[in-house]
PDB file of C-alpha atoms in Angstrom:
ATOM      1  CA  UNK Y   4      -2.152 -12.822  11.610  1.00 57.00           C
ATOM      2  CA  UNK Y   5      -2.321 -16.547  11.688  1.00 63.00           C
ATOM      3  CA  UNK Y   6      -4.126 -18.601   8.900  1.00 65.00           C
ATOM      4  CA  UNK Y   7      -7.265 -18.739  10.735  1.00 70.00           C
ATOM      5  CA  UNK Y   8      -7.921 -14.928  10.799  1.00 76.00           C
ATOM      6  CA  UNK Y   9      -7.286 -14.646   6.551  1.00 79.00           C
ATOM      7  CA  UNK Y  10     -11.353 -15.553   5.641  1.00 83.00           C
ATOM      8  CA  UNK Y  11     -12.489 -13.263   7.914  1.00 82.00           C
ATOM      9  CA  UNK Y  12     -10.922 -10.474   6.951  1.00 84.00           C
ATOM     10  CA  UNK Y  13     -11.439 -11.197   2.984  1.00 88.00           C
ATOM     11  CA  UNK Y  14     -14.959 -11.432   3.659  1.00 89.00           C
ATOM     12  CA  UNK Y  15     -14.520  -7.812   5.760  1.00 88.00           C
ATOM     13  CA  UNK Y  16     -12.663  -6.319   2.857  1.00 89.00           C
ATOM     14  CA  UNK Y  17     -15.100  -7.686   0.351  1.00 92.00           C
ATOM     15  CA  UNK Y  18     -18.284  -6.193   2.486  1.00 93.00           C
ATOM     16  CA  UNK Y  19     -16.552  -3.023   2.939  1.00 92.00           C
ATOM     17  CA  UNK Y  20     -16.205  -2.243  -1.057  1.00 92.00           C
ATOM     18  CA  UNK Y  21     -19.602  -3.142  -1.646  1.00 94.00           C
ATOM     19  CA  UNK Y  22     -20.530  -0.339   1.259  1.00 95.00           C
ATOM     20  CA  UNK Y  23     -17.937   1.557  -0.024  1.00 94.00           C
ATOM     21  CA  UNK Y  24     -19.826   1.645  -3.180  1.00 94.00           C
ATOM     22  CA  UNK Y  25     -23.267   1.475  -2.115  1.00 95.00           C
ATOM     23  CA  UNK Y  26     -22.932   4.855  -0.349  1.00 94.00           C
ATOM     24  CA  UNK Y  27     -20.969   6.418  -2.915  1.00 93.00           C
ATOM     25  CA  UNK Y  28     -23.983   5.610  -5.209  1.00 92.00           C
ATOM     26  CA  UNK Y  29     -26.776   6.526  -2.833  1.00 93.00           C
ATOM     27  CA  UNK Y  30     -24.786   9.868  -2.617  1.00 92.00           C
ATOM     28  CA  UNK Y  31     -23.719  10.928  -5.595  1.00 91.00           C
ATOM     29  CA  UNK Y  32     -25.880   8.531  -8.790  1.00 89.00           C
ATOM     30  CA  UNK Y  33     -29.570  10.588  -7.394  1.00 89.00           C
ATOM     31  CA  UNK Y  34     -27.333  14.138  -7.156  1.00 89.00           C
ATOM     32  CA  UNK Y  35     -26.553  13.191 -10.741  1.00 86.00           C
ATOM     33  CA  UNK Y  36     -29.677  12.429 -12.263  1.00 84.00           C
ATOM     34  CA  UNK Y  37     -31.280  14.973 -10.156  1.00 84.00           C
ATOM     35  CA  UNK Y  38     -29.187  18.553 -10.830  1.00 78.00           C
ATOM     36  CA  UNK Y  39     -27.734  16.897 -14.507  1.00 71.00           C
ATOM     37  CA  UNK Y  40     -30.788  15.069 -16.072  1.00 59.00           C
ATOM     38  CA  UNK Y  41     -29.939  13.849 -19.424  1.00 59.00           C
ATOM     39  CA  UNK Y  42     -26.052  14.947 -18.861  1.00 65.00           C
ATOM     40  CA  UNK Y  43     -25.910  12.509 -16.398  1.00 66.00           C
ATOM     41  CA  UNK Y  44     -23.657   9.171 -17.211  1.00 72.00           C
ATOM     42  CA  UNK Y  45     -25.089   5.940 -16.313  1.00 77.00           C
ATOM     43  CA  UNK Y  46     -23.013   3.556 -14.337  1.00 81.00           C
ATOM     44  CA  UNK Y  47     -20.940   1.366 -16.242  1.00 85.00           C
ATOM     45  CA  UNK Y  48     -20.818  -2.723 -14.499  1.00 89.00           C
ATOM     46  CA  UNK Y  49     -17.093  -2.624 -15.076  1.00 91.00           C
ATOM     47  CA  UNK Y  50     -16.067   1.186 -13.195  1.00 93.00           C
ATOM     48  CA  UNK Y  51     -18.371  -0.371 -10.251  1.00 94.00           C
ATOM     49  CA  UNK Y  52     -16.353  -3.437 -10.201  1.00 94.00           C
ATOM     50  CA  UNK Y  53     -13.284  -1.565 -10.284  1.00 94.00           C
ATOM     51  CA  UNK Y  54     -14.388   0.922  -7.407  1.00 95.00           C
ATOM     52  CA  UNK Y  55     -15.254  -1.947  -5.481  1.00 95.00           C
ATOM     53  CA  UNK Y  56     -11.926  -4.118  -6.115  1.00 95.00           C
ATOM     54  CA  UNK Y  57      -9.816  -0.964  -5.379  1.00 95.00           C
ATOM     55  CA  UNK Y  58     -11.473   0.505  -2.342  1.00 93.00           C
ATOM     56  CA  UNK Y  59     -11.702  -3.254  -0.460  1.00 93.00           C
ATOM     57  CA  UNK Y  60      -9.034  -5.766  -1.192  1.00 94.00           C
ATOM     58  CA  UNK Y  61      -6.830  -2.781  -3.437  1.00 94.00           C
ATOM     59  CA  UNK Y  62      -6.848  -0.864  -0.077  1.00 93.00           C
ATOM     60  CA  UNK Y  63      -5.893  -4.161   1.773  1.00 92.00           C
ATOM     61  CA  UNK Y  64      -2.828  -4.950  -0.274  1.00 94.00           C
ATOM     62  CA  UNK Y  65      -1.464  -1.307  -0.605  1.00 95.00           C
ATOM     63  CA  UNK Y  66      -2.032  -1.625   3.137  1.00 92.00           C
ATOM     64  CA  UNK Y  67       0.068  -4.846   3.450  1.00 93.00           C
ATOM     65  CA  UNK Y  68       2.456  -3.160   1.449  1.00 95.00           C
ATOM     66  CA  UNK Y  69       2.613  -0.164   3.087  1.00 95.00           C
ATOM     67  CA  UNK Y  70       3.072  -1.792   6.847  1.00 93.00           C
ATOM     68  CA  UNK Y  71       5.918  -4.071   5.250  1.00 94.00           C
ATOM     69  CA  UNK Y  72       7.864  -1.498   3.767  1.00 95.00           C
ATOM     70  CA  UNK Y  73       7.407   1.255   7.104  1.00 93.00           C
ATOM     71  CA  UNK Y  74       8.721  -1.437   8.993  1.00 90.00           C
ATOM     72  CA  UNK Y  75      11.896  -1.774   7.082  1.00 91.00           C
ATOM     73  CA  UNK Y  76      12.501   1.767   6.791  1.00 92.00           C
ATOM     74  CA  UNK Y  77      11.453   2.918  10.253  1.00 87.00           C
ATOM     75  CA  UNK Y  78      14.158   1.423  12.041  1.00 84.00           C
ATOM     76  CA  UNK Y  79      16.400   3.908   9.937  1.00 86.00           C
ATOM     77  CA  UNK Y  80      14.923   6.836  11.586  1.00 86.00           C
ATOM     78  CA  UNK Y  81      16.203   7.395  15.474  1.00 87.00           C
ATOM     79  CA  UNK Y  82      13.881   6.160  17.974  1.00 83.00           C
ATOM     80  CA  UNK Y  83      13.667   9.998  19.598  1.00 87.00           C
ATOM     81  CA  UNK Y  84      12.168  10.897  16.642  1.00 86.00           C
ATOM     82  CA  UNK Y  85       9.226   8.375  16.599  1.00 83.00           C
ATOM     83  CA  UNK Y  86       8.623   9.417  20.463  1.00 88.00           C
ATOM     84  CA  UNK Y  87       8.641  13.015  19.544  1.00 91.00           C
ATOM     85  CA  UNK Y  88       6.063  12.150  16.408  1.00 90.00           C
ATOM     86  CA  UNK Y  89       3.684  10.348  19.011  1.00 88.00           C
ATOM     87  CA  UNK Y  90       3.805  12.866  21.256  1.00 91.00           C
ATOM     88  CA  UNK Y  91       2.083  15.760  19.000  1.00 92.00           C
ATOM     89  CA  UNK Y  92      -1.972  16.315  19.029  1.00 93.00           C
ATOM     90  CA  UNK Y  93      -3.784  14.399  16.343  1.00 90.00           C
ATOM     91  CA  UNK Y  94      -5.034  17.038  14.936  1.00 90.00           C
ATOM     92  CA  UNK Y  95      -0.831  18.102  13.792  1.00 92.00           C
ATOM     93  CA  UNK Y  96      -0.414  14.378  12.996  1.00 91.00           C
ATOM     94  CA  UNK Y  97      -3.167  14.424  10.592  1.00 90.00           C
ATOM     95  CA  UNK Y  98      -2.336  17.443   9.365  1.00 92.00           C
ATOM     96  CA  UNK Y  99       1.086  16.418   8.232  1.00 93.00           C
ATOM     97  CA  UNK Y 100       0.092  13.138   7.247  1.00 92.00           C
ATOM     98  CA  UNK Y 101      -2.707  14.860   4.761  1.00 92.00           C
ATOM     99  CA  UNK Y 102       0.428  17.387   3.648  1.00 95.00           C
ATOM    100  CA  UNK Y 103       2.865  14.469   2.553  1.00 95.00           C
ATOM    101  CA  UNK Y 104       0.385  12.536   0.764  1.00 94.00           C
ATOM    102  CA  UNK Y 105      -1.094  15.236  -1.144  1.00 96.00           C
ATOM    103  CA  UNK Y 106       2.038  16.909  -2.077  1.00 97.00           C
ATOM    104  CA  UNK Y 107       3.165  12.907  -3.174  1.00 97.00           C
ATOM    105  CA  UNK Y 108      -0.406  12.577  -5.275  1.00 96.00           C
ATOM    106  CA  UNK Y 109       0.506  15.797  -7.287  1.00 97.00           C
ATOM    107  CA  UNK Y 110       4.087  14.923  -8.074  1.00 97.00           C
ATOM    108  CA  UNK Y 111       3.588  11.489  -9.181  1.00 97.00           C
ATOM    109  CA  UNK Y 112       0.487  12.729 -11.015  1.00 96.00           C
ATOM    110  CA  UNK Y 113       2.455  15.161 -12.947  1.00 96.00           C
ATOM    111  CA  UNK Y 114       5.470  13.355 -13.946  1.00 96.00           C
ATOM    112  CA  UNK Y 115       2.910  10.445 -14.975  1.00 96.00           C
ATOM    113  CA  UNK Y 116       1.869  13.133 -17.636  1.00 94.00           C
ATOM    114  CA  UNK Y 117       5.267  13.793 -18.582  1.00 93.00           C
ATOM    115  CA  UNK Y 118       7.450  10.588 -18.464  1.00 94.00           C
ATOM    116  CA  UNK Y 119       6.365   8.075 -20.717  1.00 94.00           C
ATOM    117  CA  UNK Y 120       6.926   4.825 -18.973  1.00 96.00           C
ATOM    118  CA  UNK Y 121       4.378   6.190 -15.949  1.00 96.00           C
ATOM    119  CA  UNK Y 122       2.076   7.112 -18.608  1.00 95.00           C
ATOM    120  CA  UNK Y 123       1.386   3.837 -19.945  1.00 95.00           C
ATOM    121  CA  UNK Y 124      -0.096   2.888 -16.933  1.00 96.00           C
ATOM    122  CA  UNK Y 125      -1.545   6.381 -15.615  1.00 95.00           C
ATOM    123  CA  UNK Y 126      -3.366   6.826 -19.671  1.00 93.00           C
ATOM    124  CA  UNK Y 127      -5.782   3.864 -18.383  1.00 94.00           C
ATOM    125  CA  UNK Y 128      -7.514   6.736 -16.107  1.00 94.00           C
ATOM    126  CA  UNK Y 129      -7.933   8.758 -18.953  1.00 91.00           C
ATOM    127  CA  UNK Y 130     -10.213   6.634 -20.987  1.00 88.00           C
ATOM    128  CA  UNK Y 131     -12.446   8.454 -18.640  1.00 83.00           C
ATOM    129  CA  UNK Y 132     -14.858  10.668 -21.744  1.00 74.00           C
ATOM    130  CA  UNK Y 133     -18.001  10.472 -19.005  1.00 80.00           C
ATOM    131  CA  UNK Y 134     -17.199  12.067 -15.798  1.00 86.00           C
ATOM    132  CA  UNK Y 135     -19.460  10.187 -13.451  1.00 89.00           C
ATOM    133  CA  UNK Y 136     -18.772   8.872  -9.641  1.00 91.00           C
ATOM    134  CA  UNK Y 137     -18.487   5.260 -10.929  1.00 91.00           C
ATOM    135  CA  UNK Y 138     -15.425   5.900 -13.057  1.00 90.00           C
ATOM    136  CA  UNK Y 139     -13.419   7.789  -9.933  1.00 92.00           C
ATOM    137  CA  UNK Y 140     -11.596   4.535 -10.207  1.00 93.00           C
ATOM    138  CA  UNK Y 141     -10.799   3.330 -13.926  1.00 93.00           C
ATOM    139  CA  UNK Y 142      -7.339   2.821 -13.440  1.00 94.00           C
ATOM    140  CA  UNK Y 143      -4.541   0.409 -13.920  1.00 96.00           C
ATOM    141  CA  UNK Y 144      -3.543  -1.488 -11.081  1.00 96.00           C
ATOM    142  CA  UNK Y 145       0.232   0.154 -11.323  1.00 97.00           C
ATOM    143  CA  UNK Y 146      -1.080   3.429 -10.970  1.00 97.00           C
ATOM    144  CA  UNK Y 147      -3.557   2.885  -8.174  1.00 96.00           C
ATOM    145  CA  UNK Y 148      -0.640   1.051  -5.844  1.00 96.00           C
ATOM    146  CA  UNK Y 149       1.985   3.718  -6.794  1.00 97.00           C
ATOM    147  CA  UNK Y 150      -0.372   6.585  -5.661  1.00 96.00           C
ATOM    148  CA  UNK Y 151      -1.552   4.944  -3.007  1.00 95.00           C
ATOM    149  CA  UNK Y 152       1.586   3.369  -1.148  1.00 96.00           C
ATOM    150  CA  UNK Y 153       3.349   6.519  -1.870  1.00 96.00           C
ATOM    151  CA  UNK Y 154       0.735   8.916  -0.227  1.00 94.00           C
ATOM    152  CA  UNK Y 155       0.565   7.029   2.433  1.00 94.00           C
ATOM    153  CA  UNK Y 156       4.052   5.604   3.040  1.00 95.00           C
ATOM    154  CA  UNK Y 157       5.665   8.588   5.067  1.00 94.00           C
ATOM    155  CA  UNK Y 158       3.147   8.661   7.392  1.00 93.00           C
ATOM    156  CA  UNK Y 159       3.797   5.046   8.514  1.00 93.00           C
ATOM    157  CA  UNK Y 160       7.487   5.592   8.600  1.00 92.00           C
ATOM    158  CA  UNK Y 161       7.102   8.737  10.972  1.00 91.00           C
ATOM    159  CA  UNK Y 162       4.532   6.664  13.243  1.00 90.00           C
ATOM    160  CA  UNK Y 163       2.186   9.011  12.910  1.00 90.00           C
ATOM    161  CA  UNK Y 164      -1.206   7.868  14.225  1.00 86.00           C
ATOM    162  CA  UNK Y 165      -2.965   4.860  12.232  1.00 86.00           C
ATOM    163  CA  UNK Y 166      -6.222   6.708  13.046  1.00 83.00           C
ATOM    164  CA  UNK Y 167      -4.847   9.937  11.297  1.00 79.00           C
ATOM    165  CA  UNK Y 168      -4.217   7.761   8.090  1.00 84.00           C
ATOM    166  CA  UNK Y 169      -7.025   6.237   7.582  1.00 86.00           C
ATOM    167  CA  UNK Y 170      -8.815   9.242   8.182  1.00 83.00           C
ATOM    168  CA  UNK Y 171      -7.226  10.984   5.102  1.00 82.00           C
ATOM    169  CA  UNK Y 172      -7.594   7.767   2.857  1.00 87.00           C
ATOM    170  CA  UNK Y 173     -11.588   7.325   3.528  1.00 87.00           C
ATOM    171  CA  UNK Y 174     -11.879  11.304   2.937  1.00 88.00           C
ATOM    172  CA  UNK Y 175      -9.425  11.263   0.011  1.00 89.00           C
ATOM    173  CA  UNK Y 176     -11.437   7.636  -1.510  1.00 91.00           C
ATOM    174  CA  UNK Y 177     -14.898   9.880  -0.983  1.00 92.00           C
ATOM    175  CA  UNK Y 178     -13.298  13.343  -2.076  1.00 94.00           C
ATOM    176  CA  UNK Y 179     -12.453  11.494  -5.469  1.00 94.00           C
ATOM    177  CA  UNK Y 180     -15.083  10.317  -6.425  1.00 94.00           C
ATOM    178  CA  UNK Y 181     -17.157  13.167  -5.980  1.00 94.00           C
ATOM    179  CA  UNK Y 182     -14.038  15.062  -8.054  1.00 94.00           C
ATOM    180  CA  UNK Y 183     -15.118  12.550 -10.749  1.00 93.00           C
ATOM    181  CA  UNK Y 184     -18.968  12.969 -10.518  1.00 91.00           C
ATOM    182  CA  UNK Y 185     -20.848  14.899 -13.194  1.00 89.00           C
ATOM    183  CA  UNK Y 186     -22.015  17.671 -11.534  1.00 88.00           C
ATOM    184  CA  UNK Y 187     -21.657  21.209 -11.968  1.00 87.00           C
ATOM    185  CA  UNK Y 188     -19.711  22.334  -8.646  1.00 88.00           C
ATOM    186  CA  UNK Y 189     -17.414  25.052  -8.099  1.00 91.00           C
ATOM    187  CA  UNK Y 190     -15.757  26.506  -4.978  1.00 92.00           C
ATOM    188  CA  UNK Y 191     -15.081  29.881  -6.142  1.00 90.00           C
ATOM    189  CA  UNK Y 192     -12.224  31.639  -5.099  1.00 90.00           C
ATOM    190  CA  UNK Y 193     -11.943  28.708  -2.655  1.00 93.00           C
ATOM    191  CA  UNK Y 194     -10.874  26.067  -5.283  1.00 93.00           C
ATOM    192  CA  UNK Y 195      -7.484  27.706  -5.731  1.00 94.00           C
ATOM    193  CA  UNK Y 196      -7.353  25.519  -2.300  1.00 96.00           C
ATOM    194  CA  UNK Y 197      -9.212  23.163  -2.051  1.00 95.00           C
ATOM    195  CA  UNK Y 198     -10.386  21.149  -5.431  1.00 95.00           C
ATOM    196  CA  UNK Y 199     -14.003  20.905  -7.118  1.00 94.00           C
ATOM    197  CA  UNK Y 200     -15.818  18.699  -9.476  1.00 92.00           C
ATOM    198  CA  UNK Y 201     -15.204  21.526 -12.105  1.00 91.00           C
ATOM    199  CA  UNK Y 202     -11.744  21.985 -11.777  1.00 92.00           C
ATOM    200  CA  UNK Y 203     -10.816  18.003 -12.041  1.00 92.00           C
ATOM    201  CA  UNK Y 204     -13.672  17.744 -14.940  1.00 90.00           C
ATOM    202  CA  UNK Y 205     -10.854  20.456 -16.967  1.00 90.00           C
ATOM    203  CA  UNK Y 206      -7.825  18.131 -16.269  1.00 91.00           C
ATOM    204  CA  UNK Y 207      -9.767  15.422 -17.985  1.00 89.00           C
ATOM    205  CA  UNK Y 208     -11.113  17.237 -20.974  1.00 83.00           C
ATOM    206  CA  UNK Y 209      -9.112  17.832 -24.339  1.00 76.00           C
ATOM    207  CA  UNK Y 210      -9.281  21.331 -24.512  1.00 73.00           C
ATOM    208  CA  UNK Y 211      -7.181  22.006 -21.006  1.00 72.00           C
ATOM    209  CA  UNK Y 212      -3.385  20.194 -20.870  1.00 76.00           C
ATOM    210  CA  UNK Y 213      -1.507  19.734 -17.949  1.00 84.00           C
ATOM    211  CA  UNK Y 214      -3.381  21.463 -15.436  1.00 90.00           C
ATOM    212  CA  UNK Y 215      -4.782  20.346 -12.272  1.00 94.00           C
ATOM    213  CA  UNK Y 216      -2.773  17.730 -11.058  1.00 95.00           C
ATOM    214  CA  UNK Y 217      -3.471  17.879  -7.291  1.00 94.00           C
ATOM    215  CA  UNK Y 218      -5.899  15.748  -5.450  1.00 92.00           C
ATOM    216  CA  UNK Y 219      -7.775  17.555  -2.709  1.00 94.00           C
ATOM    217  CA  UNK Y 220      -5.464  20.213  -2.529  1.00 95.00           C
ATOM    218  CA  UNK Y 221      -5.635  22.628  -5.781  1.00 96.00           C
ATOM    219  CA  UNK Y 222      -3.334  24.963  -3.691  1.00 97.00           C
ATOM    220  CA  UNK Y 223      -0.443  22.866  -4.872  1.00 97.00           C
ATOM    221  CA  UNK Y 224      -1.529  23.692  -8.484  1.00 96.00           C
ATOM    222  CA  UNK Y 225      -1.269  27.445  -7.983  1.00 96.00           C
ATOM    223  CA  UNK Y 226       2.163  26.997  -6.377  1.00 96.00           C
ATOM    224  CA  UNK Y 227       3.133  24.864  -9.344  1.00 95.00           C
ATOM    225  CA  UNK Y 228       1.847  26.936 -11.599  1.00 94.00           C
ATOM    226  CA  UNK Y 229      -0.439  24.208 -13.280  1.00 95.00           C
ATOM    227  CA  UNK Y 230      -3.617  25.273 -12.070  1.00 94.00           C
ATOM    228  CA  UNK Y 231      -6.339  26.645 -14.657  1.00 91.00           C
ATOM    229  CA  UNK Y 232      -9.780  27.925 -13.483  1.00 88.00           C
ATOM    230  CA  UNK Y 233     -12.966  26.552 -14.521  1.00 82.00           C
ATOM    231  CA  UNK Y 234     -14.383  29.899 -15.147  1.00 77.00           C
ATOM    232  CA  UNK Y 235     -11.393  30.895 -17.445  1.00 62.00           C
ATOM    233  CA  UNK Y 236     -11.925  28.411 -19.565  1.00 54.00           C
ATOM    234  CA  UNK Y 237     -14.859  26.567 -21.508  1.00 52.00           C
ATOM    235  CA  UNK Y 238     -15.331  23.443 -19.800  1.00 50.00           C
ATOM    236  CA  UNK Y 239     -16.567  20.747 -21.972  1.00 49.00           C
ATOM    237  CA  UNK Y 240     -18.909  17.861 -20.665  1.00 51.00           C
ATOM    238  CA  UNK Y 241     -18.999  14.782 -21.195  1.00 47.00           C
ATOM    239  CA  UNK Y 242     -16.529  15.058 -24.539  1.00 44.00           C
ATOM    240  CA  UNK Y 243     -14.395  12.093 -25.555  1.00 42.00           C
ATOM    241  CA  UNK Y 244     -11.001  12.553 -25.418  1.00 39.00           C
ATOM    242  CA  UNK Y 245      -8.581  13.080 -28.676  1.00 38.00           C
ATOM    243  CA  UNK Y 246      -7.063   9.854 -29.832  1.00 32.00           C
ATOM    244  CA  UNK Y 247      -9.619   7.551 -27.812  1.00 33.00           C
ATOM    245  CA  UNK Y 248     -11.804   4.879 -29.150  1.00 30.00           C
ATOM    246  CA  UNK Y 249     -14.837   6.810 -28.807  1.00 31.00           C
ATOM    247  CA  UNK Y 250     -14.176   8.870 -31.334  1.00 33.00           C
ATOM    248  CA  UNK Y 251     -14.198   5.907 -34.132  1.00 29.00           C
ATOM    249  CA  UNK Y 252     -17.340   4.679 -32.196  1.00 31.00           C
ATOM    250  CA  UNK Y 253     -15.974   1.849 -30.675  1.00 30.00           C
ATOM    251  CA  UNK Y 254     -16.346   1.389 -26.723  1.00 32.00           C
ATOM    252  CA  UNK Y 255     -13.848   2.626 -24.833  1.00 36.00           C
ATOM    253  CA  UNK Y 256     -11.883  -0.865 -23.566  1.00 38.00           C
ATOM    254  CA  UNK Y 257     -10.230   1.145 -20.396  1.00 38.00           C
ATOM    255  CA  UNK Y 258      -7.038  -1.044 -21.155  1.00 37.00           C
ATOM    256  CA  UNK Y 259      -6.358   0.770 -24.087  1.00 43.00           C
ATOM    257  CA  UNK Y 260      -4.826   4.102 -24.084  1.00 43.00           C
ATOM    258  CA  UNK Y 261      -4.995   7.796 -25.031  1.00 49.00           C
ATOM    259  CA  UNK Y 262      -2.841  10.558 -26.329  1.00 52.00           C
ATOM    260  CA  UNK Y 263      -0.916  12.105 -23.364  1.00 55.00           C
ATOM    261  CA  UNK Y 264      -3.114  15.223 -22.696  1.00 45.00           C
ATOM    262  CA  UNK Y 265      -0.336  16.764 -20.345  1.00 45.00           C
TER     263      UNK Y 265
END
């Protein structure tokens, strides 16, 4: 990339944040106020700022970071193996790649519950007391990076196709917010596999610890024997968490932290 390219692609990461956002709002804000009424949370400026900052130049530095460190750590792997990697269907490759980053987005979510130094930085996301598809992205720059370049880092180092990874990281950036919006979805049986709206709305409330760690994939849950149904268990909406600021009626200042709810 020579010096000439670098303002066009800022002003290509800054337009694609603000469509990033704009059709996660034109989605998900009218399914809010249209199935949850009063319930629903109004947008905050600040969670829209941060879902744009995260999903356009956030994306573009965790991808800079990502290419940087594959290419150091690919040329530790045998150069059969990269062959045999680009020689499976896409459909395998982006299977594996959505595997690996899910199984990484569970594990680092669940020791961030339980090791205190990762919690510092992961408590940020749980200043979240309104679920609502703006605040998908409240979090502290640490934590975003971490999950990100982590999720996505093995794929790079295998060479598995570009096209497979960003695939996975536009339907995990959509899939999350939606797992953050206030409505009242559930999958069923289905959700032991596949994560709803319901299910993430427990991790965040006060009356269900360290459960439902997993991104997309609840499945890992069950195997880890942290997953707790919505219908087993009294989901409160739109409840401020113990130990925040909302509960001395001060605004919640998402740089200020929680209790550890895991």
């Amino acid at each position: 990339m020579n010096s000439q390219d670098l303002p066009r692609l800022c002003l290509e990461a800054f337009v694609s944040g603000l469509v990033f956002v704009a059709v996660s709002g034109l989605i998900f804000w009218p399914l809010e106020e249209l199935l949850e009424g009063e319930k629903a949370a109004r947008p905050k400026f600040k969670d829209i700022a941060y879902l744009w900052f995260y999903q356009s130049y956030g994306l573009w530095i965790g991808a800079g970071i990502i290419y940087e460190l594959a290419f150091l750590l690919r040329g530790l792997l045998p150069h059969t193996w990269t062959l045999f990697v680009k020689q499976q269907p896409f459909w395998l490759q982006a299977t594996v790649a959505l595997l690996m980053a899910e199984v990484w987005v569970y594990s680092v979510h669940r020791l961030a519950h339980k090791w205190e130094f990762l919690w510092r930085f992961h408590k940020v996301h749980h200043t979240v007391v309104e679920m609502t598809w703006s605040a998908s992205s409240r979090q502290h720059p640490v934590d975003f990076f971490l999950t990100i370049v982590g999720a996505n880092l093995p794929a790079m180092i295998l060479g598995i196709d570009l096209k497979s990874i960003a695939l996975f990281v536009l339907l995990e950036r959509l899939y999350t917010v939606m797992l953050h919006s206030n409505l009242n979805l559930d999958w069923g049986w289905f959700s032991k596999i596949v994560a709803s709206p319901n299910l993430h709305r427990l991790h965040h409330s006060p009356t269900c610890r360290g459960k439902n760690y997993a991104g997309m994939l609840s499945l890992l849950d069950v195997l880890g024997n942290t997953y707790k149904s919505p219908t087993s268990a009294r989901v409160q909406r739109n409840l401020p968490l113990e130990g925040s600021l909302e509960n001395s009626q001060t605004v919640v200042d998402p740089w200020n932290g929680v209790e550890d709810p895991g």
